């Protein structure tokens, strides 16, 4: 993680350098001269192809057809499940039919969590059922469920400050209400209630754990997502209430009434289950061993059909690769599409990829994942560590500017979650920041379905990915300090 932090610091400093140097204009004029000599960066021909790809994408791509096919013919595809295996079969068949090179699955083993049954109800003072779902990884309750009073905490911080033993034998509830943002940057802060909360509650003596969904909608769709039990602390069942149901609990509790409730979860873990990453490529014409990675994760949560998370990313990146291939273009380097397995349960596919490709990581030029739904791109960032990388980044940004996409800096590590293990191994990343104001309305809910996606917005993303993947792959530009 310190490596990741270092990279983003670098990015910020570089953005400030541009500001001090009089902005992008200076660098762009420097670019024109390099492009004219053809000595480095993107050639005029390469830039012309990129422009054609962009324009073609904006008139319509296969992205919507791909995500519709995946979410209809496979549906939900929980990591390590038979459904995720069907998703791999779907991907292999689809990628082969599209005529890509190197189509293959790279399997790995994992412990697969399964949801069987779940529910919750208020027993007193006002008996009624609640819309609730188990967090991914939750241990089951006894068959009769957990019966107890609720200890209400407004924020996770309040729970952290509660004295040891103060919630013994009770169900700890944490509100910690998330608000919508364009870039989803508050998710990391708010989802700690989901990931770390169960063990914090258990360390104070709680027998069960309940959160307000980490989500921004006001519908009765609870949001699931992974929890992370801490070693050495009892594992307690953990669930999320939909936002209106969380309001209900808070209203009753504010009335000074003790809320007495029952919650039940039936779940299990299957050891040594199969998962895998699916790969397809356009082979590089001159330096096939140099890899530009694009992709998305193939698994999804089990409640919806995983259209925005992350069928959209699968559609966008697969369509971008298809666009380049169908234009008859062969880039200098290889463009590799990776459809990662088991992202939702802890980036297991990404970690397996890093292990399986350890020897080739130095030749991974740059990577970018699409994993933030189907909204349009509005900002572009990259953690380039070289001048020539910065220059090519600005060429990409320049081509995407007419689409309303501006280059920017960012405090977050770039590239998407499945690239974190590669970032830690020194692989540079680029990120297409999508407008995610409605992303957390649907994220990890039963309402994550394909009707929510907009084909034109997906095409907008395809254009951005195609321009990026093509220009980097067709160049000999390095983004790593000290490389070459
Ligand atoms: Zn995702």
Tab-separated table of C-alpha atoms and ligand atoms in Angstrom:
chain	number	residue	atom	x	y	z
A	1	UNK	CA	0.000	0.000	0.000
A	2	UNK	CA	2.888	2.389	0.615
A	3	UNK	CA	3.891	1.931	-3.019
A	4	UNK	CA	0.373	2.900	-4.072
A	5	UNK	CA	0.492	5.988	-1.921
A	6	UNK	CA	3.857	6.954	-3.383
A	7	UNK	CA	2.505	6.735	-6.898
A	8	UNK	CA	-0.460	8.949	-6.210
A	9	UNK	CA	1.776	11.496	-4.480
A	10	UNK	CA	3.918	11.549	-7.568
A	11	UNK	CA	0.857	12.092	-9.715
A	12	UNK	CA	-0.233	15.038	-7.637
A	13	UNK	CA	3.184	16.651	-7.760
A	14	UNK	CA	3.378	16.251	-11.478
A	15	UNK	CA	-0.025	17.892	-11.940
A	16	UNK	CA	1.245	20.803	-9.883
A	17	UNK	CA	4.349	20.963	-12.049
A	18	UNK	CA	2.162	21.436	-15.087
A	19	UNK	CA	0.405	24.278	-13.335
A	20	UNK	CA	3.693	25.984	-12.535
A	21	UNK	CA	5.073	25.447	-16.005
A	22	UNK	CA	2.199	27.442	-17.466
A	23	UNK	CA	-0.153	24.553	-18.054
A	24	UNK	CA	-0.865	21.983	-20.633
A	25	UNK	CA	-0.339	24.370	-23.542
A	26	UNK	CA	3.427	24.398	-23.151
A	27	UNK	CA	3.629	20.644	-23.062
A	28	UNK	CA	1.294	20.333	-26.010
A	29	UNK	CA	3.464	22.615	-28.137
A	30	UNK	CA	6.469	20.497	-27.189
A	31	UNK	CA	4.453	17.512	-28.300
A	32	UNK	CA	3.743	18.849	-31.725
A	33	UNK	CA	7.449	18.957	-32.451
A	34	UNK	CA	8.043	15.392	-31.210
A	35	UNK	CA	5.094	14.119	-33.215
A	36	UNK	CA	6.432	15.829	-36.317
A	37	UNK	CA	9.837	14.205	-35.959
A	38	UNK	CA	8.231	10.883	-35.141
A	39	UNK	CA	11.112	10.277	-32.751
A	40	UNK	CA	8.909	9.225	-29.857
A	41	UNK	CA	5.333	9.367	-28.596
A	42	UNK	CA	2.453	8.750	-30.954
A	43	UNK	CA	3.011	9.050	-34.701
A	44	UNK	CA	0.639	11.083	-36.838
A	45	UNK	CA	-0.690	7.871	-38.322
A	46	UNK	CA	-1.296	6.382	-34.889
A	47	UNK	CA	-3.113	9.538	-33.769
A	48	UNK	CA	-5.263	9.463	-36.897
A	49	UNK	CA	-6.256	5.859	-36.164
A	50	UNK	CA	-7.103	6.823	-32.586
A	51	UNK	CA	-9.371	9.586	-33.850
A	52	UNK	CA	-11.112	7.161	-36.187
A	53	UNK	CA	-11.618	4.680	-33.347
A	54	UNK	CA	-13.068	7.403	-31.140
A	55	UNK	CA	-15.479	8.621	-33.798
A	56	UNK	CA	-16.546	5.108	-34.714
A	57	UNK	CA	-17.225	4.213	-31.047
A	58	UNK	CA	-19.439	7.266	-30.635
A	59	UNK	CA	-21.700	6.067	-33.448
A	60	UNK	CA	-22.359	2.779	-31.611
A	61	UNK	CA	-20.476	-0.255	-30.274
A	62	UNK	CA	-21.167	-3.802	-29.091
A	63	UNK	CA	-20.903	-2.857	-25.382
A	64	UNK	CA	-24.625	-2.935	-24.616
A	65	UNK	CA	-25.107	-6.205	-26.519
A	66	UNK	CA	-22.259	-7.801	-24.546
A	67	UNK	CA	-23.509	-6.781	-21.096
A	68	UNK	CA	-27.077	-7.736	-22.025
A	69	UNK	CA	-25.888	-11.162	-23.137
A	70	UNK	CA	-23.852	-11.720	-19.950
A	71	UNK	CA	-26.544	-10.575	-17.541
A	72	UNK	CA	-29.305	-12.459	-19.375
A	73	UNK	CA	-27.577	-15.719	-20.241
A	74	UNK	CA	-25.576	-16.017	-17.011
A	75	UNK	CA	-27.250	-13.618	-14.564
A	76	UNK	CA	-25.796	-13.321	-11.042
A	77	UNK	CA	-22.311	-14.854	-10.784
A	78	UNK	CA	-20.993	-15.028	-7.258
A	79	UNK	CA	-17.267	-15.715	-6.909
A	80	UNK	CA	-16.469	-19.424	-6.833
A	81	UNK	CA	-20.027	-20.484	-7.734
A	82	UNK	CA	-21.217	-22.639	-10.615
A	83	UNK	CA	-22.693	-19.428	-12.046
A	84	UNK	CA	-19.264	-17.801	-12.118
A	85	UNK	CA	-17.991	-20.893	-13.971
A	86	UNK	CA	-20.824	-20.398	-16.497
A	87	UNK	CA	-19.704	-16.774	-16.852
A	88	UNK	CA	-16.196	-17.983	-17.742
A	89	UNK	CA	-17.666	-20.381	-20.300
A	90	UNK	CA	-19.748	-17.493	-21.692
A	91	UNK	CA	-16.647	-15.289	-21.891
A	92	UNK	CA	-14.513	-17.948	-23.607
A	93	UNK	CA	-17.233	-18.574	-26.161
A	94	UNK	CA	-17.921	-14.873	-26.772
A	95	UNK	CA	-14.235	-13.933	-27.081
A	96	UNK	CA	-13.512	-16.865	-29.384
A	97	UNK	CA	-16.465	-15.945	-31.594
A	98	UNK	CA	-15.097	-12.405	-31.865
A	99	UNK	CA	-11.829	-13.827	-33.189
A	100	UNK	CA	-9.374	-12.568	-30.563
A	101	UNK	CA	-5.967	-14.158	-30.016
A	102	UNK	CA	-4.842	-15.993	-26.881
A	103	UNK	CA	-8.341	-16.669	-25.547
A	104	UNK	CA	-7.958	-18.692	-22.366
A	105	UNK	CA	-9.004	-19.153	-18.767
A	106	UNK	CA	-6.430	-19.088	-15.968
A	107	UNK	CA	-7.965	-20.968	-13.029
A	108	UNK	CA	-7.307	-20.623	-9.304
A	109	UNK	CA	-8.867	-22.029	-6.146
A	110	UNK	CA	-10.725	-20.181	-3.421
A	111	UNK	CA	-13.094	-20.649	-0.499
A	112	UNK	CA	-16.544	-19.812	-1.863
A	113	UNK	CA	-19.160	-18.234	0.390
A	114	UNK	CA	-22.790	-19.069	-0.337
A	115	UNK	CA	-26.021	-17.388	0.804
A	116	UNK	CA	-28.935	-19.743	1.479
A	117	UNK	CA	-31.515	-17.877	3.531
A	118	UNK	CA	-31.798	-14.649	5.482
A	119	UNK	CA	-34.256	-12.311	7.153
A	120	UNK	CA	-34.957	-9.972	10.038
A	121	UNK	CA	-37.950	-8.610	11.910
A	122	UNK	CA	-38.752	-6.197	14.688
A	123	UNK	CA	-40.340	-8.093	17.593
A	124	UNK	CA	-41.038	-5.095	19.837
A	125	UNK	CA	-42.223	-2.430	20.294
A	126	UNK	CA	-43.762	-2.441	16.774
A	127	UNK	CA	-43.581	-5.931	15.209
A	128	UNK	CA	-42.849	-5.880	11.475
A	129	UNK	CA	-40.553	-7.458	8.863
A	130	UNK	CA	-37.373	-5.705	7.704
A	131	UNK	CA	-35.696	-5.588	4.260
A	132	UNK	CA	-32.273	-6.966	5.011
A	133	UNK	CA	-29.453	-8.985	3.450
A	134	UNK	CA	-26.430	-10.814	4.833
A	135	UNK	CA	-23.016	-9.294	4.206
A	136	UNK	CA	-20.813	-11.450	2.007
A	137	UNK	CA	-18.827	-13.829	4.179
A	138	UNK	CA	-21.219	-13.661	7.146
A	139	UNK	CA	-21.277	-16.745	9.344
A	140	UNK	CA	-24.752	-18.256	9.831
A	141	UNK	CA	-26.898	-17.649	12.896
A	142	UNK	CA	-28.310	-20.572	14.847
A	143	UNK	CA	-31.334	-21.990	13.037
A	144	UNK	CA	-33.756	-20.052	15.219
A	145	UNK	CA	-31.844	-16.824	14.543
A	146	UNK	CA	-30.515	-14.244	16.976
A	147	UNK	CA	-32.996	-12.594	19.290
A	148	UNK	CA	-31.891	-9.449	21.076
A	149	UNK	CA	-32.111	-5.723	21.641
A	150	UNK	CA	-30.406	-3.290	19.326
A	151	UNK	CA	-27.595	-0.977	20.406
A	152	UNK	CA	-27.739	1.984	18.019
A	153	UNK	CA	-24.584	3.852	16.929
A	154	UNK	CA	-24.830	6.802	14.589
A	155	UNK	CA	-21.354	6.324	13.147
A	156	UNK	CA	-18.666	3.661	13.086
A	157	UNK	CA	-16.513	5.994	15.175
A	158	UNK	CA	-19.154	5.891	17.929
A	159	UNK	CA	-18.989	2.082	17.933
A	160	UNK	CA	-15.193	2.207	18.061
A	161	UNK	CA	-15.364	4.453	21.136
A	162	UNK	CA	-17.906	2.252	22.960
A	163	UNK	CA	-16.363	0.651	26.067
A	164	UNK	CA	-15.504	-3.040	25.943
A	165	UNK	CA	-18.433	-5.184	27.018
A	166	UNK	CA	-20.928	-2.327	26.540
A	167	UNK	CA	-22.935	-4.210	23.891
A	168	UNK	CA	-22.594	-7.716	25.301
A	169	UNK	CA	-25.431	-9.970	24.206
A	170	UNK	CA	-26.918	-7.285	21.945
A	171	UNK	CA	-27.146	-6.631	18.217
A	172	UNK	CA	-24.951	-3.625	17.356
A	173	UNK	CA	-26.397	-1.304	14.683
A	174	UNK	CA	-24.288	1.310	12.862
A	175	UNK	CA	-25.916	4.100	10.795
A	176	UNK	CA	-22.894	5.765	9.161
A	177	UNK	CA	-25.027	7.102	6.290
A	178	UNK	CA	-23.243	7.532	2.957
A	179	UNK	CA	-23.974	10.512	0.677
A	180	UNK	CA	-23.654	10.579	-3.099
A	181	UNK	CA	-20.577	12.021	-4.794
A	182	UNK	CA	-19.548	12.255	-8.443
A	183	UNK	CA	-16.397	10.219	-8.012
A	184	UNK	CA	-17.498	7.767	-5.320
A	185	UNK	CA	-14.566	8.873	-3.203
A	186	UNK	CA	-16.483	8.543	0.088
A	187	UNK	CA	-17.072	4.820	-0.442
A	188	UNK	CA	-13.738	3.893	1.085
A	189	UNK	CA	-14.660	5.760	4.259
A	190	UNK	CA	-18.242	4.538	4.588
A	191	UNK	CA	-17.698	0.919	3.641
A	192	UNK	CA	-15.451	0.462	6.658
A	193	UNK	CA	-18.712	0.026	8.599
A	194	UNK	CA	-19.324	-3.027	6.418
A	195	UNK	CA	-15.819	-4.453	6.147
A	196	UNK	CA	-14.346	-3.770	9.590
A	197	UNK	CA	-17.539	-3.180	11.602
A	198	UNK	CA	-18.450	-6.814	12.391
A	199	UNK	CA	-15.195	-7.520	14.241
A	200	UNK	CA	-15.253	-4.133	16.002
A	201	UNK	CA	-18.788	-4.915	17.268
A	202	UNK	CA	-17.769	-8.434	18.291
A	203	UNK	CA	-14.763	-7.068	20.189
A	204	UNK	CA	-17.228	-5.051	22.328
A	205	UNK	CA	-19.297	-8.161	23.013
A	206	UNK	CA	-22.044	-7.910	20.351
A	207	UNK	CA	-23.665	-11.199	19.259
A	208	UNK	CA	-24.893	-9.795	15.920
A	209	UNK	CA	-24.119	-6.847	13.668
A	210	UNK	CA	-26.390	-4.718	11.526
A	211	UNK	CA	-25.615	-1.714	9.324
A	212	UNK	CA	-27.469	0.818	7.275
A	213	UNK	CA	-26.621	-0.212	3.707
A	214	UNK	CA	-23.557	1.418	2.214
A	215	UNK	CA	-25.667	2.963	-0.533
A	216	UNK	CA	-27.324	6.208	-1.577
A	217	UNK	CA	-30.825	5.137	-2.686
A	218	UNK	CA	-34.067	5.343	-0.746
A	219	UNK	CA	-35.499	2.050	-1.946
A	220	UNK	CA	-36.017	-1.144	0.007
A	221	UNK	CA	-33.010	-2.816	-1.587
A	222	UNK	CA	-30.365	-3.702	0.995
A	223	UNK	CA	-26.763	-3.560	-0.279
A	224	UNK	CA	-24.537	-6.572	0.308
A	225	UNK	CA	-20.727	-6.600	0.025
A	226	UNK	CA	-17.791	-8.265	1.684
A	227	UNK	CA	-16.959	-8.123	5.347
A	228	UNK	CA	-13.511	-8.899	6.754
A	229	UNK	CA	-13.383	-10.763	10.047
A	230	UNK	CA	-10.326	-10.002	12.141
A	231	UNK	CA	-8.249	-12.911	13.442
A	232	UNK	CA	-8.740	-13.758	17.095
A	233	UNK	CA	-12.149	-12.080	17.441
A	234	UNK	CA	-15.397	-14.094	17.485
A	235	UNK	CA	-17.110	-14.152	14.090
A	236	UNK	CA	-20.635	-12.805	14.435
A	237	UNK	CA	-23.434	-12.794	11.818
A	238	UNK	CA	-23.635	-9.487	9.964
A	239	UNK	CA	-26.382	-7.965	7.808
A	240	UNK	CA	-27.318	-4.723	6.014
A	241	UNK	CA	-30.709	-3.019	6.201
A	242	UNK	CA	-32.110	-1.063	3.262
A	243	UNK	CA	-31.987	2.696	3.865
A	244	UNK	CA	-35.741	3.052	4.647
A	245	UNK	CA	-35.523	0.139	7.096
A	246	UNK	CA	-32.488	1.706	8.757
A	247	UNK	CA	-34.540	4.917	9.111
A	248	UNK	CA	-37.244	2.846	10.778
A	249	UNK	CA	-34.841	1.408	13.368
A	250	UNK	CA	-33.391	4.857	14.076
A	251	UNK	CA	-36.863	6.448	14.423
A	252	UNK	CA	-37.982	3.866	16.944
A	253	UNK	CA	-34.704	4.030	18.855
A	254	UNK	CA	-34.837	7.867	18.929
A	255	UNK	CA	-38.152	7.501	20.697
A	256	UNK	CA	-36.119	5.973	23.533
A	257	UNK	CA	-37.776	2.628	22.901
A	258	UNK	CA	-35.673	-0.496	23.080
A	259	UNK	CA	-35.847	-2.176	19.690
A	260	UNK	CA	-36.068	-5.919	20.110
A	261	UNK	CA	-35.456	-7.880	16.944
A	262	UNK	CA	-34.665	-11.216	15.399
A	263	UNK	CA	-32.214	-11.761	12.536
A	264	UNK	CA	-31.300	-14.967	10.790
A	265	UNK	CA	-28.727	-16.006	8.224
A	266	UNK	CA	-28.100	-19.387	6.650
A	267	UNK	CA	-24.793	-19.431	4.777
A	268	UNK	CA	-21.907	-21.790	4.144
A	269	UNK	CA	-18.372	-21.906	2.754
A	270	UNK	CA	-17.195	-24.294	0.077
A	271	UNK	CA	-13.436	-24.859	0.305
A	272	UNK	CA	-11.279	-25.339	-2.800
A	273	UNK	CA	-13.927	-23.947	-5.158
A	274	UNK	CA	-12.892	-23.001	-8.700
A	275	UNK	CA	-12.573	-19.480	-10.019
A	276	UNK	CA	-10.499	-18.019	-12.842
A	277	UNK	CA	-9.498	-15.037	-14.950
A	278	UNK	CA	-10.449	-15.042	-18.627
A	279	UNK	CA	-8.024	-13.480	-21.084
A	280	UNK	CA	-8.132	-12.385	-24.746
A	281	UNK	CA	-5.655	-10.364	-26.764
A	282	UNK	CA	-4.736	-8.473	-29.875
A	283	UNK	CA	-1.145	-9.586	-30.357
A	284	UNK	CA	1.452	-6.853	-30.757
A	285	UNK	CA	3.090	-6.674	-34.191
A	286	UNK	CA	6.577	-5.654	-32.993
A	287	UNK	CA	6.755	-6.143	-29.237
A	288	UNK	CA	4.143	-8.804	-28.410
A	289	UNK	CA	5.764	-9.383	-24.990
A	290	UNK	CA	4.920	-5.812	-23.923
A	291	UNK	CA	1.414	-5.770	-22.457
A	292	UNK	CA	-1.246	-3.069	-22.112
A	293	UNK	CA	-3.942	-4.399	-19.770
A	294	UNK	CA	-7.582	-3.399	-19.962
A	295	UNK	CA	-10.505	-5.238	-18.395
A	296	UNK	CA	-13.227	-5.571	-15.804
A	297	UNK	CA	-14.320	-8.159	-13.265
A	298	UNK	CA	-16.487	-11.042	-14.349
A	299	UNK	CA	-17.933	-12.022	-10.959
A	300	UNK	CA	-20.801	-10.161	-9.325
A	301	UNK	CA	-22.814	-10.243	-6.141
A	302	UNK	CA	-25.663	-12.707	-6.064
A	303	UNK	CA	-28.636	-10.377	-5.512
A	304	UNK	CA	-28.871	-8.584	-8.873
A	305	UNK	CA	-27.526	-9.616	-12.268
A	306	UNK	CA	-24.339	-7.562	-11.935
A	307	UNK	CA	-25.034	-5.180	-14.824
A	308	UNK	CA	-23.502	-2.008	-13.413
A	309	UNK	CA	-21.055	-3.972	-11.209
A	310	UNK	CA	-19.385	-5.018	-13.367
A	311	UNK	CA	-21.161	-6.203	-16.524
A	312	UNK	CA	-20.826	-2.634	-17.783
A	313	UNK	CA	-17.041	-2.822	-17.488
A	314	UNK	CA	-17.009	-6.180	-19.279
A	315	UNK	CA	-19.064	-4.677	-22.120
A	316	UNK	CA	-16.982	-1.486	-22.318
A	317	UNK	CA	-13.536	-3.074	-22.393
A	318	UNK	CA	-14.477	-6.049	-24.573
A	319	UNK	CA	-16.140	-3.687	-27.064
A	320	UNK	CA	-13.038	-1.452	-27.068
A	321	UNK	CA	-10.841	-4.435	-27.962
A	322	UNK	CA	-13.329	-5.487	-30.626
A	323	UNK	CA	-13.420	-1.981	-32.093
A	324	UNK	CA	-9.636	-1.974	-32.548
A	325	UNK	CA	-9.615	-5.480	-34.005
A	326	UNK	CA	-12.484	-4.799	-36.409
A	327	UNK	CA	-10.705	-1.674	-37.663
A	328	UNK	CA	-7.984	-4.063	-38.846
A	329	UNK	CA	-5.424	-2.383	-36.613
A	330	UNK	CA	-2.438	-4.249	-35.214
A	331	UNK	CA	-0.727	-2.236	-32.461
A	332	UNK	CA	3.010	-2.368	-31.789
A	333	UNK	CA	2.439	-3.977	-28.363
A	334	UNK	CA	-0.110	-6.529	-27.172
A	335	UNK	CA	-3.435	-5.314	-25.797
A	336	UNK	CA	-4.647	-7.820	-23.218
A	337	UNK	CA	-8.231	-7.945	-21.975
A	338	UNK	CA	-8.459	-9.521	-18.527
A	339	UNK	CA	-11.883	-10.437	-17.141
A	340	UNK	CA	-10.980	-10.906	-13.498
A	341	UNK	CA	-12.584	-13.569	-11.330
A	342	UNK	CA	-13.583	-13.206	-7.678
A	343	UNK	CA	-13.029	-9.450	-7.359
A	344	UNK	CA	-15.899	-8.814	-4.967
A	345	UNK	CA	-14.648	-11.178	-2.288
A	346	UNK	CA	-11.142	-9.718	-2.019
A	347	UNK	CA	-9.448	-9.237	-5.429
A	348	UNK	CA	-8.628	-12.962	-5.570
A	349	UNK	CA	-8.383	-13.052	-9.365
A	350	UNK	CA	-6.111	-10.022	-9.380
A	351	UNK	CA	-3.818	-11.645	-6.818
A	352	UNK	CA	-3.771	-14.911	-8.755
A	353	UNK	CA	-2.913	-12.984	-11.939
A	354	UNK	CA	-0.023	-11.234	-10.230
A	355	UNK	CA	1.357	-14.580	-9.052
A	356	UNK	CA	0.864	-16.331	-12.392
A	357	UNK	CA	2.455	-13.469	-14.367
A	358	UNK	CA	5.158	-12.451	-11.873
A	359	UNK	CA	7.982	-12.967	-14.382
A	360	UNK	CA	6.285	-10.767	-17.011
A	361	UNK	CA	5.133	-7.885	-14.809
A	362	UNK	CA	8.109	-5.699	-15.756
A	363	UNK	CA	6.729	-5.817	-19.302
A	364	UNK	CA	3.251	-4.733	-18.263
A	365	UNK	CA	3.359	-1.218	-19.689
A	366	UNK	CA	0.202	0.186	-18.104
A	367	UNK	CA	-3.249	-1.012	-17.012
A	368	UNK	CA	-6.785	0.282	-16.639
A	369	UNK	CA	-9.934	-1.406	-15.349
A	370	UNK	CA	-13.521	-0.282	-15.888
A	371	UNK	CA	-15.355	-0.932	-12.603
A	372	UNK	CA	-17.592	1.992	-11.745
A	373	UNK	CA	-20.805	1.284	-13.661
A	374	UNK	CA	-21.944	2.676	-16.990
A	375	UNK	CA	-21.802	6.433	-16.418
A	376	UNK	CA	-19.886	8.701	-18.783
A	377	UNK	CA	-16.214	9.470	-18.268
A	378	UNK	CA	-15.498	13.027	-17.078
A	379	UNK	CA	-11.870	12.881	-15.904
A	380	UNK	CA	-8.703	11.100	-16.867
A	381	UNK	CA	-5.716	10.474	-14.592
A	382	UNK	CA	-2.547	8.424	-14.909
A	383	UNK	CA	0.415	7.740	-12.689
A	384	UNK	CA	3.026	8.241	-15.363
A	385	UNK	CA	6.533	8.582	-13.985
A	386	UNK	CA	8.228	9.748	-17.183
A	387	UNK	CA	8.151	12.827	-19.387
A	388	UNK	CA	7.322	10.773	-22.475
A	389	UNK	CA	4.533	9.084	-20.501
A	390	UNK	CA	3.154	12.490	-19.516
A	391	UNK	CA	3.331	13.607	-23.132
A	392	UNK	CA	1.427	10.569	-24.391
A	393	UNK	CA	-1.102	10.986	-21.585
A	394	UNK	CA	-1.755	14.509	-22.847
A	395	UNK	CA	-2.180	13.213	-26.404
A	396	UNK	CA	-4.857	10.832	-25.098
A	397	UNK	CA	-6.496	13.603	-23.086
A	398	UNK	CA	-6.422	15.910	-26.105
A	399	UNK	CA	-8.295	13.345	-28.210
A	400	UNK	CA	-10.876	12.804	-25.463
A	401	UNK	CA	-11.405	16.505	-24.680
A	402	UNK	CA	-14.191	16.922	-27.271
A	403	UNK	CA	-16.085	14.227	-25.310
A	404	UNK	CA	-16.027	16.409	-22.197
A	405	UNK	CA	-13.178	14.491	-20.563
A	406	UNK	CA	-10.499	16.547	-18.830
A	407	UNK	CA	-7.119	15.466	-17.480
A	408	UNK	CA	-6.798	15.803	-13.735
A	409	UNK	CA	-4.943	14.676	-10.674
A	410	UNK	CA	-6.234	12.332	-8.016
A	411	UNK	CA	-5.405	11.278	-4.495
A	412	UNK	CA	-6.607	7.724	-5.056
A	413	UNK	CA	-4.489	4.995	-6.594
A	414	UNK	CA	-5.597	4.716	-10.184
A	415	UNK	CA	-6.677	2.073	-12.547
A	416	UNK	CA	-9.435	0.186	-10.736
A	417	UNK	CA	-9.449	-2.346	-7.860
A	418	UNK	CA	-8.162	-5.340	-9.816
A	419	UNK	CA	-5.010	-3.389	-10.630
A	420	UNK	CA	-4.035	-2.822	-6.983
A	421	UNK	CA	-1.827	-5.952	-6.824
A	422	UNK	CA	-0.164	-4.854	-10.084
A	423	UNK	CA	0.286	-1.284	-8.818
A	424	UNK	CA	2.034	-2.751	-5.778
A	425	UNK	CA	4.328	-4.575	-8.242
A	426	UNK	CA	5.156	-1.286	-9.977
A	427	UNK	CA	2.764	-1.383	-12.944
A	428	UNK	CA	1.591	2.143	-13.889
A	429	UNK	CA	-2.138	2.738	-14.317
A	430	UNK	CA	-4.516	5.071	-16.052
A	431	UNK	CA	-8.055	5.676	-14.896
A	432	UNK	CA	-11.157	6.779	-16.727
A	433	UNK	CA	-13.202	8.446	-13.983
A	434	UNK	CA	-16.893	7.887	-14.588
A	435	UNK	CA	-19.778	9.962	-13.311
A	436	UNK	CA	-20.943	7.824	-10.403
A	437	UNK	CA	-23.615	9.980	-8.810
A	438	UNK	CA	-26.138	7.135	-9.103
A	439	UNK	CA	-23.646	4.257	-8.862
A	440	UNK	CA	-24.241	3.600	-5.164
A	441	UNK	CA	-28.020	3.610	-5.647
A	442	UNK	CA	-27.696	0.223	-7.327
A	443	UNK	CA	-24.323	-1.135	-6.202
A	444	UNK	CA	-24.529	-4.671	-4.693
A	445	UNK	CA	-28.354	-4.701	-4.675
A	446	UNK	CA	-31.045	-6.805	-6.327
A	447	UNK	CA	-31.724	-3.676	-8.382
A	448	UNK	CA	-28.399	-3.930	-10.265
A	449	UNK	CA	-29.921	-4.958	-13.586
A	450	UNK	CA	-29.250	-4.171	-17.231
A	451	UNK	CA	-32.237	-1.862	-17.790
A	452	UNK	CA	-30.346	0.765	-15.750
A	453	UNK	CA	-27.605	1.067	-18.384
A	454	UNK	CA	-27.540	3.529	-21.256
A	455	UNK	CA	-25.994	2.312	-24.528
A	456	UNK	CA	-24.713	5.752	-25.567
A	457	UNK	CA	-22.980	6.234	-22.216
A	458	UNK	CA	-21.323	2.830	-22.604
A	459	UNK	CA	-20.168	3.811	-26.119
A	460	UNK	CA	-18.679	6.986	-24.630
A	461	UNK	CA	-16.571	4.779	-22.341
A	462	UNK	CA	-15.630	2.467	-25.213
A	463	UNK	CA	-14.323	5.457	-27.177
A	464	UNK	CA	-12.143	6.490	-24.247
A	465	UNK	CA	-10.775	2.989	-23.673
A	466	UNK	CA	-10.119	2.389	-27.368
A	467	UNK	CA	-8.180	5.654	-27.752
A	468	UNK	CA	-6.118	4.924	-24.643
A	469	UNK	CA	-5.407	1.246	-25.382
A	470	UNK	CA	-4.592	1.875	-29.026
A	471	UNK	CA	-2.291	4.870	-28.509
A	472	UNK	CA	-0.290	3.293	-25.689
A	473	UNK	CA	-0.052	-0.099	-27.380
A	474	UNK	CA	0.986	1.428	-30.706
A	475	UNK	CA	3.777	3.452	-29.090
A	476	UNK	CA	7.112	2.589	-27.480
A	477	UNK	CA	6.504	5.032	-24.633
A	478	UNK	CA	7.330	3.899	-21.121
A	479	UNK	CA	5.498	5.202	-18.071
A	480	UNK	CA	7.935	3.788	-15.512
A	481	UNK	CA	10.799	5.714	-14.053
A	482	UNK	CA	14.079	3.891	-14.623
A	483	UNK	CA	12.703	1.624	-17.350
A	484	UNK	CA	14.553	1.316	-20.692
B	1	LIG	ZN1	-17.037	-3.982	-9.076
